[in-house]
């Protein structure tokens, strides 16, 4: 199951699995919002593994809202402790909790690629109901790569929207091999880009990534 879960996948932990995780991290269990995270039905997000992660475990992240220090908690759970998994929420759904002055930009992004998903502060506020968004929040997005449509122009199209946006647009264009930060993909076809996969980072050219042929 660990190999099947891509980065940014949202997962939910079983109560028993969360209890085990808290027993391994008593310093976290002392904070009520973290100890009660699974009981509240809140998700975790799949991250790339770190050297300290045990083999066979699923590496996960829990970003706390600004009111709780905006800490990024790194955890790992056994595959059997995951009771549900889903892709990050569609931008079209999460837009319901976005600030009013973001709505025009979100509309343009959805016109560009309706399948766009979000994984940052907007996603966490939508999924948990907790106050993650602030005046300095970025809009973190995942754009699925579709070479059959307009992959070659997608980075520059995002760039045009970003120039007029009231917030910083961050995130990755995601192909079969992993994701590339969208700003890296604005350049010449032979420019080198870094593809962040489930377990490692590989280097390729802009043209090779946008062709969708990497596996």
C-alpha positions as a Python dict, from the first residue, in 0.01 Angstrom:
ca = {
    (1, 'X'): (0, 0, 0),
    (2, 'X'): (289, 239, 73),
    (3, 'X'): (396, 238, -292),
    (4, 'X'): (41, 306, -408),
    (5, 'X'): (9, 630, -212),
    (6, 'X'): (142, 927, -407),
    (7, 'X'): (278, 1239, -242),
    (8, 'X'): (3, 1475, -128),
    (9, 'X'): (-247, 1190, -87),
    (10, 'X'): (-476, 1261, 207),
    (11, 'X'): (-518, 969, 447),
    (12, 'X'): (-705, 898, 769),
    (13, 'X'): (-561, 694, 1055),
    (14, 'X'): (-739, 435, 1265),
    (15, 'X'): (-790, 519, 1632),
    (16, 'X'): (-562, 231, 1731),
    (17, 'X'): (-293, 334, 1487),
    (18, 'X'): (-304, 693, 1608),
    (19, 'X'): (-276, 578, 1968),
    (20, 'X'): (39, 385, 1877),
    (21, 'X'): (181, 690, 1699),
    (22, 'X'): (112, 908, 2003),
    (23, 'X'): (280, 654, 2230),
    (24, 'X'): (592, 684, 2014),
    (25, 'X'): (575, 1064, 2036),
    (26, 'X'): (463, 1156, 2390),
    (27, 'X'): (572, 1514, 2330),
    (28, 'X'): (300, 1539, 2064),
    (29, 'X'): (33, 1356, 2262),
    (30, 'X'): (51, 1629, 2526),
    (31, 'X'): (-102, 1874, 2276),
    (32, 'X'): (-481, 1823, 2261),
    (33, 'X'): (-520, 1922, 1896),
    (34, 'X'): (-265, 1658, 1790),
    (35, 'X'): (-375, 1385, 2031),
    (36, 'X'): (-736, 1425, 1914),
    (37, 'X'): (-655, 1463, 1543),
    (38, 'X'): (-769, 1117, 1432),
    (39, 'X'): (-1075, 1120, 1659),
    (40, 'X'): (-1184, 1443, 1494),
    (41, 'X'): (-1167, 1272, 1153),
    (42, 'X'): (-893, 1503, 1027),
    (43, 'X'): (-657, 1376, 754),
    (44, 'X'): (-281, 1353, 722),
    (45, 'X'): (-83, 1408, 404),
    (46, 'X'): (164, 1168, 243),
    (47, 'X'): (517, 1310, 218),
    (48, 'X'): (845, 1182, 80),
    (49, 'X'): (1026, 946, 318),
    (50, 'X'): (1309, 1074, 533),
    (51, 'X'): (1621, 885, 639),
    (52, 'X'): (1475, 847, 987),
    (53, 'X'): (1156, 674, 866),
    (54, 'X'): (1140, 301, 932),
    (55, 'X'): (1112, 69, 634),
    (56, 'X'): (759, -32, 545),
    (57, 'X'): (598, 267, 715),
    (58, 'X'): (398, 534, 535),
    (59, 'X'): (556, 880, 583),
    (60, 'X'): (297, 1141, 672),
    (61, 'X'): (273, 1508, 759),
    (62, 'X'): (43, 1711, 980),
    (63, 'X'): (69, 2088, 934),
    (64, 'X'): (-81, 2272, 1231),
    (65, 'X'): (-282, 2593, 1183),
    (66, 'X'): (-122, 2930, 1267),
    (67, 'X'): (-312, 2943, 1597),
    (68, 'X'): (-114, 2637, 1707),
    (69, 'X'): (227, 2754, 1591),
    (70, 'X'): (203, 2655, 1224),
    (71, 'X'): (431, 2359, 1300),
    (72, 'X'): (486, 2081, 1048),
    (73, 'X'): (468, 1747, 1226),
    (74, 'X'): (633, 1445, 1063),
    (75, 'X'): (489, 1104, 1149),
    (76, 'X'): (483, 754, 1002),
    (77, 'X'): (212, 488, 1024),
    (78, 'X'): (197, 122, 930),
    (79, 'X'): (-9, 54, 615),
    (80, 'X'): (-268, -132, 822),
    (81, 'X'): (-330, 182, 1029),
    (82, 'X'): (-459, 373, 725),
    (83, 'X'): (-837, 341, 702),
    (84, 'X'): (-903, 578, 410),
    (85, 'X'): (-711, 763, 140),
    (86, 'X'): (-807, 1019, -122),
    (87, 'X'): (-652, 1268, -359),
    (88, 'X'): (-622, 1627, -234),
    (89, 'X'): (-951, 1816, -267),
    (90, 'X'): (-1048, 1970, -601),
    (91, 'X'): (-987, 2343, -612),
    (92, 'X'): (-1348, 2383, -726),
    (93, 'X'): (-1470, 2237, -395),
    (94, 'X'): (-1220, 2406, -163),
    (95, 'X'): (-1300, 2744, -322),
    (96, 'X'): (-1605, 2755, -95),
    (97, 'X'): (-1384, 2856, 200),
    (98, 'X'): (-1144, 3083, 7),
    (99, 'X'): (-1133, 3458, 75),
    (100, 'X'): (-1352, 3674, -146),
    (101, 'X'): (-1053, 3845, -308),
    (102, 'X'): (-918, 3504, -418),
    (103, 'X'): (-1228, 3407, -610),
    (104, 'X'): (-1147, 3577, -940),
    (105, 'X'): (-806, 3408, -957),
    (106, 'X'): (-957, 3072, -863),
    (107, 'X'): (-1211, 3115, -1141),
    (108, 'X'): (-933, 3172, -1395),
    (109, 'X'): (-742, 2868, -1269),
    (110, 'X'): (-1048, 2649, -1303),
    (111, 'X'): (-1111, 2777, -1654),
    (112, 'X'): (-753, 2682, -1738),
    (113, 'X'): (-772, 2333, -1585),
    (114, 'X'): (-1093, 2227, -1407),
    (115, 'X'): (-917, 1921, -1258),
    (116, 'X'): (-679, 2138, -1051),
    (117, 'X'): (-642, 2025, -689),
    (118, 'X'): (-519, 2207, -379),
    (119, 'X'): (-311, 2081, -86),
    (120, 'X'): (-200, 2379, 126),
    (121, 'X'): (-371, 2614, 369),
    (122, 'X'): (-688, 2634, 161),
    (123, 'X'): (-717, 2254, 150),
    (124, 'X'): (-658, 2214, 523),
    (125, 'X'): (-915, 2477, 612),
    (126, 'X'): (-1167, 2311, 380),
    (127, 'X'): (-1098, 1960, 514),
    (128, 'X'): (-1079, 2040, 887),
    (129, 'X'): (-1279, 2358, 940),
    (130, 'X'): (-982, 2499, 1132),
    (131, 'X'): (-848, 2850, 1055),
    (132, 'X'): (-544, 2787, 835),
    (133, 'X'): (-574, 3081, 595),
    (134, 'X'): (-409, 3413, 672),
    (135, 'X'): (-329, 3731, 481),
    (136, 'X'): (11, 3583, 386),
    (137, 'X'): (-115, 3240, 274),
    (138, 'X'): (-7, 3096, -60),
    (139, 'X'): (-245, 2906, -285),
    (140, 'X'): (-83, 2561, -320),
    (141, 'X'): (-200, 2367, -624),
    (142, 'X'): (-152, 2046, -819),
    (143, 'X'): (-208, 2058, -1195),
    (144, 'X'): (-243, 1715, -1362),
    (145, 'X'): (-26, 1683, -1669),
    (146, 'X'): (-220, 1609, -1987),
    (147, 'X'): (14, 1617, -2289),
    (148, 'X'): (-278, 1550, -2521),
    (149, 'X'): (-421, 1891, -2433),
    (150, 'X'): (-200, 2189, -2355),
    (151, 'X'): (93, 2061, -2149),
    (152, 'X'): (341, 2269, -2347),
    (153, 'X'): (166, 2595, -2266),
    (154, 'X'): (39, 2511, -1916),
    (155, 'X'): (336, 2660, -1724),
    (156, 'X'): (319, 2991, -1910),
    (157, 'X'): (-62, 2999, -1876),
    (158, 'X'): (-23, 2957, -1500),
    (159, 'X'): (240, 3229, -1505),
    (160, 'X'): (2, 3477, -1667),
    (161, 'X'): (-257, 3413, -1397),
    (162, 'X'): (7, 3434, -1123),
    (163, 'X'): (114, 3782, -1234),
    (164, 'X'): (-232, 3920, -1157),
    (165, 'X'): (-310, 3706, -852),
    (166, 'X'): (-352, 3865, -506),
    (167, 'X'): (-171, 3567, -352),
    (168, 'X'): (137, 3366, -442),
    (169, 'X'): (59, 3064, -660),
    (170, 'X'): (271, 2768, -560),
    (171, 'X'): (261, 2398, -640),
    (172, 'X'): (348, 2137, -899),
    (173, 'X'): (249, 2011, -1239),
    (174, 'X'): (213, 1636, -1184),
    (175, 'X'): (289, 1358, -1433),
    (176, 'X'): (330, 983, -1399),
    (177, 'X'): (682, 1010, -1258),
    (178, 'X'): (600, 1279, -1003),
    (179, 'X'): (565, 1655, -980),
    (180, 'X'): (772, 1952, -1092),
    (181, 'X'): (743, 2300, -942),
    (182, 'X'): (555, 2492, -1210),
    (183, 'X'): (801, 2783, -1226),
    (184, 'X'): (1082, 2541, -1317),
    (185, 'X'): (888, 2450, -1631),
    (186, 'X'): (898, 2798, -1780),
    (187, 'X'): (1207, 2792, -2001),
    (188, 'X'): (1375, 2612, -2287),
    (189, 'X'): (1293, 2250, -2370),
    (190, 'X'): (1643, 2133, -2276),
    (191, 'X'): (1638, 2304, -1935),
    (192, 'X'): (1690, 2063, -1645),
    (193, 'X'): (1402, 2018, -1400),
    (194, 'X'): (1364, 1814, -1082),
    (195, 'X'): (1082, 1561, -1067),
    (196, 'X'): (970, 1481, -712),
    (197, 'X'): (846, 1122, -704),
    (198, 'X'): (701, 914, -420),
    (199, 'X'): (1042, 809, -286),
    (200, 'X'): (1310, 1008, -468),
    (201, 'X'): (1391, 1307, -687),
    (202, 'X'): (1508, 1258, -1046),
    (203, 'X'): (1645, 1502, -1300),
    (204, 'X'): (1518, 1532, -1655),
    (205, 'X'): (1455, 1798, -1918),
    (206, 'X'): (1153, 2021, -1945),
    (207, 'X'): (1059, 1865, -2280),
    (208, 'X'): (1086, 1508, -2150),
    (209, 'X'): (865, 1580, -1850),
    (210, 'X'): (598, 1767, -2043),
    (211, 'X'): (584, 1492, -2303),
    (212, 'X'): (434, 1265, -2034),
    (213, 'X'): (662, 975, -2133),
    (214, 'X'): (846, 945, -1802),
    (215, 'X'): (736, 644, -1595),
}
